[in-house]
Amino acid sequence: MTSVFWSEIKEELLSGATKKGHPFRYFTLGTVGLDHMARLRTVVLRELTEEMDLLFYTDQRSKKIIHIKENSKVGMLFYHPEKLLQLKVEGLATVHTGSETYLRHREGIDPRGKRDYTTSKAPGSALEGQGPLDYLKEDDYFCVVEVTPFKIEYLRLSDPDHIRVRFSKDQGLWTGEFLVP
């Protein structure tokens, strides 16, 4: 019975990764570093693999990478306002900086997009004013983050009853169970 919802999850996440304008294209990523403070930010879903891994890009010098290195457990939140559908994903993040995954994605980036990873200062660094940024000519700090989920919660707000399903991965197999919304 939960397989219908699992199929919908896969379809919506794949659309988020491949269709510009889809509500799941942008999602909230949560990390917790050694300071035990939850940090949230919006990132762009770049790929959904056959194994349900989710990939996004970032600058290697960003705080999110520091947090992931300190604690690889991350949370992801997706929301579709028209369908009143929310997905919560919990998983383990891996940072790719020289792997085949990294090279495949790096080659596919538009040159304008690649520029985002070439600032001379790290993201979040203080600036003197609002002036133009300095960019590196040769180097870049591009990396790919791959999240391997171990739990996905589906919540659809509907009338007369909301629907909530939790999918958990154990030894490579996903199982689903209905929850009280």
mmCIF file of C-alpha atoms in Angstrom:
data_model
loop_
_atom_site.group_PDB
_atom_site.id
_atom_site.type_symbol
_atom_site.label_atom_id
_atom_site.label_comp_id
_atom_site.label_asym_id
_atom_site.label_seq_id
_atom_site.Cartn_x
_atom_site.Cartn_y
_atom_site.Cartn_z
ATOM 1 C CA MET A 1 0.000 0.000 0.000
ATOM 2 C CA THR A 2 2.872 2.419 0.722
ATOM 3 C CA SER A 3 4.408 1.711 -2.712
ATOM 4 C CA VAL A 4 2.146 4.326 -4.331
ATOM 5 C CA PHE A 5 3.652 6.989 -2.069
ATOM 6 C CA TRP A 6 7.191 5.711 -2.655
ATOM 7 C CA SER A 7 6.650 6.059 -6.403
ATOM 8 C CA GLU A 8 5.365 9.601 -5.934
ATOM 9 C CA ILE A 9 8.425 10.510 -3.839
ATOM 10 C CA LYS A 10 10.769 9.262 -6.557
ATOM 11 C CA GLU A 11 8.817 11.042 -9.293
ATOM 12 C CA GLU A 12 8.722 14.383 -7.459
ATOM 13 C CA LEU A 13 12.414 14.290 -6.491
ATOM 14 C CA LEU A 14 13.411 13.377 -10.040
ATOM 15 C CA SER A 15 11.327 16.283 -11.354
ATOM 16 C CA GLY A 16 13.018 18.573 -8.839
ATOM 17 C CA ALA A 17 16.433 17.546 -10.124
ATOM 18 C CA THR A 18 15.571 17.789 -13.827
ATOM 19 C CA LYS A 19 12.862 20.447 -14.274
ATOM 20 C CA LYS A 20 13.546 24.104 -13.631
ATOM 21 C CA GLY A 21 10.657 25.696 -11.796
ATOM 22 C CA HIS A 22 9.649 22.515 -9.969
ATOM 23 C CA PRO A 23 9.114 23.259 -6.253
ATOM 24 C CA PHE A 24 11.590 20.541 -5.224
ATOM 25 C CA ARG A 25 14.382 22.161 -7.276
ATOM 26 C CA TYR A 26 15.291 24.257 -4.223
ATOM 27 C CA PHE A 27 15.246 22.674 -0.786
ATOM 28 C CA THR A 28 16.335 23.437 2.757
ATOM 29 C CA LEU A 29 19.454 21.643 3.959
ATOM 30 C CA GLY A 30 20.098 21.322 7.675
ATOM 31 C CA THR A 31 23.471 20.514 9.213
ATOM 32 C CA VAL A 32 24.727 20.353 12.796
ATOM 33 C CA GLY A 33 28.406 20.888 13.509
ATOM 34 C CA LEU A 34 30.427 20.555 16.686
ATOM 35 C CA ASP A 35 28.657 23.586 18.177
ATOM 36 C CA HIS A 36 25.386 21.547 18.227
ATOM 37 C CA MET A 37 23.517 24.402 16.518
ATOM 38 C CA ALA A 38 21.237 23.536 13.597
ATOM 39 C CA ARG A 39 22.199 25.520 10.485
ATOM 40 C CA LEU A 40 19.733 25.849 7.613
ATOM 41 C CA ARG A 41 20.230 27.036 4.074
ATOM 42 C CA THR A 42 18.650 26.672 0.637
ATOM 43 C CA VAL A 43 20.486 24.636 -1.998
ATOM 44 C CA VAL A 44 19.677 23.368 -5.498
ATOM 45 C CA LEU A 45 18.907 19.707 -6.173
ATOM 46 C CA ARG A 46 21.163 18.667 -9.079
ATOM 47 C CA GLU A 47 20.621 14.929 -9.373
ATOM 48 C CA LEU A 48 18.652 11.997 -8.007
ATOM 49 C CA THR A 49 20.434 8.685 -8.545
ATOM 50 C CA GLU A 50 18.837 5.286 -9.126
ATOM 51 C CA GLU A 51 19.749 4.465 -5.504
ATOM 52 C CA MET A 52 17.840 7.587 -4.325
ATOM 53 C CA ASP A 53 21.003 9.554 -3.463
ATOM 54 C CA LEU A 54 20.511 13.313 -3.768
ATOM 55 C CA LEU A 55 23.276 15.599 -5.054
ATOM 56 C CA PHE A 56 23.902 19.332 -4.805
ATOM 57 C CA TYR A 57 26.854 21.674 -5.438
ATOM 58 C CA THR A 58 28.634 24.030 -3.093
ATOM 59 C CA ASP A 59 31.916 25.805 -2.396
ATOM 60 C CA GLN A 60 34.441 23.601 -0.542
ATOM 61 C CA ARG A 61 35.142 26.486 1.844
ATOM 62 C CA SER A 62 31.509 26.942 2.930
ATOM 63 C CA LYS A 63 30.335 26.365 6.507
ATOM 64 C CA LYS A 64 28.094 23.522 5.363
ATOM 65 C CA ILE A 65 31.173 21.554 4.298
ATOM 66 C CA ILE A 66 32.803 22.173 7.680
ATOM 67 C CA HIS A 67 29.629 20.948 9.399
ATOM 68 C CA ILE A 68 29.371 17.867 7.150
ATOM 69 C CA LYS A 69 32.979 16.958 7.944
ATOM 70 C CA GLU A 70 32.203 17.314 11.664
ATOM 71 C CA ASN A 71 28.903 15.412 11.431
ATOM 72 C CA SER A 72 27.842 13.750 8.183
ATOM 73 C CA LYS A 73 24.189 13.398 9.242
ATOM 74 C CA VAL A 74 22.044 15.953 7.416
ATOM 75 C CA GLY A 75 18.372 16.803 7.044
ATOM 76 C CA MET A 76 16.625 17.978 3.889
ATOM 77 C CA LEU A 77 13.181 19.548 3.609
ATOM 78 C CA PHE A 78 11.191 19.780 0.376
ATOM 79 C CA TYR A 79 7.768 21.426 0.014
ATOM 80 C CA HIS A 80 5.346 21.522 -2.917
ATOM 81 C CA PRO A 81 2.836 24.342 -2.225
ATOM 82 C CA GLU A 82 0.316 23.334 -4.909
ATOM 83 C CA LYS A 83 0.156 19.693 -3.837
ATOM 84 C CA LEU A 84 0.561 20.522 -0.131
ATOM 85 C CA LEU A 85 3.268 17.870 -0.075
ATOM 86 C CA GLN A 86 6.253 17.881 2.276
ATOM 87 C CA LEU A 87 9.200 15.486 2.213
ATOM 88 C CA LYS A 88 11.681 15.233 5.077
ATOM 89 C CA VAL A 89 14.866 13.378 4.229
ATOM 90 C CA GLU A 90 17.534 12.256 6.699
ATOM 91 C CA GLY A 91 20.808 10.929 5.386
ATOM 92 C CA LEU A 92 24.584 10.780 5.398
ATOM 93 C CA ALA A 93 26.481 13.314 3.303
ATOM 94 C CA THR A 94 29.646 12.634 1.330
ATOM 95 C CA VAL A 95 31.754 15.443 -0.161
ATOM 96 C CA HIS A 96 33.196 14.770 -3.631
ATOM 97 C CA THR A 97 36.253 16.789 -4.712
ATOM 98 C CA GLY A 98 38.106 14.532 -7.134
ATOM 99 C CA SER A 99 35.928 11.501 -7.755
ATOM 100 C CA GLU A 100 34.237 10.413 -10.961
ATOM 101 C CA THR A 101 31.014 11.977 -9.633
ATOM 102 C CA TYR A 102 32.834 15.278 -9.112
ATOM 103 C CA LEU A 103 34.381 15.233 -12.606
ATOM 104 C CA ARG A 104 31.099 14.359 -14.314
ATOM 105 C CA HIS A 105 29.269 17.232 -12.649
ATOM 106 C CA ARG A 106 32.109 19.740 -12.987
ATOM 107 C CA GLU A 107 32.278 19.169 -16.746
ATOM 108 C CA GLY A 108 28.554 19.842 -17.048
ATOM 109 C CA ILE A 109 28.512 23.230 -15.321
ATOM 110 C CA ASP A 110 27.831 26.341 -17.340
ATOM 111 C CA PRO A 111 30.875 28.695 -17.181
ATOM 112 C CA ARG A 112 28.725 31.383 -15.517
ATOM 113 C CA GLY A 113 27.698 28.889 -12.843
ATOM 114 C CA LYS A 114 31.289 27.786 -12.289
ATOM 115 C CA ARG A 115 32.123 31.381 -11.392
ATOM 116 C CA ASP A 116 30.175 30.969 -8.142
ATOM 117 C CA TYR A 117 32.971 28.721 -6.874
ATOM 118 C CA THR A 118 35.893 31.022 -7.773
ATOM 119 C CA THR A 119 35.588 33.936 -5.348
ATOM 120 C CA SER A 120 38.896 34.885 -3.759
ATOM 121 C CA LYS A 121 37.293 34.841 -0.292
ATOM 122 C CA ALA A 122 35.264 32.009 1.213
ATOM 123 C CA PRO A 123 31.460 32.239 1.353
ATOM 124 C CA GLY A 124 30.364 34.106 4.470
ATOM 125 C CA SER A 125 33.597 36.122 4.715
ATOM 126 C CA ALA A 126 33.252 39.785 5.651
ATOM 127 C CA LEU A 127 33.508 42.396 2.875
ATOM 128 C CA GLU A 128 34.599 46.031 3.092
ATOM 129 C CA GLY A 129 31.438 47.150 1.295
ATOM 130 C CA GLN A 130 28.962 46.120 -1.348
ATOM 131 C CA GLY A 131 31.496 46.476 -4.174
ATOM 132 C CA PRO A 132 32.372 43.875 -6.785
ATOM 133 C CA LEU A 133 33.866 40.538 -5.764
ATOM 134 C CA ASP A 134 37.336 39.364 -6.724
ATOM 135 C CA TYR A 135 37.435 36.098 -8.672
ATOM 136 C CA LEU A 136 40.261 33.633 -9.160
ATOM 137 C CA LYS A 137 41.410 33.049 -12.727
ATOM 138 C CA GLU A 138 42.623 29.447 -12.477
ATOM 139 C CA ASP A 139 41.423 27.745 -9.299
ATOM 140 C CA ASP A 140 37.942 26.967 -8.097
ATOM 141 C CA TYR A 141 36.416 25.506 -4.949
ATOM 142 C CA PHE A 142 33.581 23.559 -6.575
ATOM 143 C CA CYS A 143 32.472 20.334 -4.924
ATOM 144 C CA VAL A 144 29.555 17.933 -5.096
ATOM 145 C CA VAL A 145 27.735 16.765 -1.990
ATOM 146 C CA GLU A 146 25.953 13.419 -2.220
ATOM 147 C CA VAL A 147 23.382 12.557 0.423
ATOM 148 C CA THR A 148 22.531 8.892 0.929
ATOM 149 C CA PRO A 149 19.164 8.856 2.684
ATOM 150 C CA PHE A 150 18.244 6.403 5.419
ATOM 151 C CA LYS A 151 14.826 7.882 6.240
ATOM 152 C CA ILE A 152 12.234 9.736 4.153
ATOM 153 C CA GLU A 153 8.943 11.035 5.527
ATOM 154 C CA TYR A 154 6.066 11.853 3.212
ATOM 155 C CA LEU A 155 3.330 14.223 4.438
ATOM 156 C CA ARG A 156 0.400 15.292 2.272
ATOM 157 C CA LEU A 157 -2.084 17.747 3.709
ATOM 158 C CA SER A 158 -5.424 16.671 2.275
ATOM 159 C CA ASP A 159 -9.116 16.691 3.016
ATOM 160 C CA PRO A 160 -10.584 14.894 4.923
ATOM 161 C CA ASP A 161 -7.419 13.238 6.301
ATOM 162 C CA HIS A 162 -3.738 14.054 6.002
ATOM 163 C CA ILE A 163 -1.432 11.237 4.896
ATOM 164 C CA ARG A 164 1.934 10.574 6.529
ATOM 165 C CA VAL A 165 4.243 7.719 5.584
ATOM 166 C CA ARG A 166 7.753 7.007 6.874
ATOM 167 C CA PHE A 167 10.186 5.059 4.714
ATOM 168 C CA SER A 168 13.282 3.613 6.387
ATOM 169 C CA LYS A 169 16.285 1.987 4.755
ATOM 170 C CA ASP A 170 17.760 -1.062 6.446
ATOM 171 C CA GLN A 171 20.500 -3.155 4.831
ATOM 172 C CA GLY A 172 19.793 -1.552 1.462
ATOM 173 C CA LEU A 173 16.032 -2.165 1.476
ATOM 174 C CA TRP A 174 13.341 0.492 1.885
ATOM 175 C CA THR A 175 10.239 -0.277 3.952
ATOM 176 C CA GLY A 176 7.276 2.010 4.555
ATOM 177 C CA GLU A 177 4.788 2.464 7.357
ATOM 178 C CA PHE A 178 1.868 4.808 7.838
ATOM 179 C CA LEU A 179 2.073 7.294 10.713
ATOM 180 C CA VAL A 180 -0.435 9.482 12.484
ATOM 181 C CA PRO A 181 -0.132 12.856 10.745
#
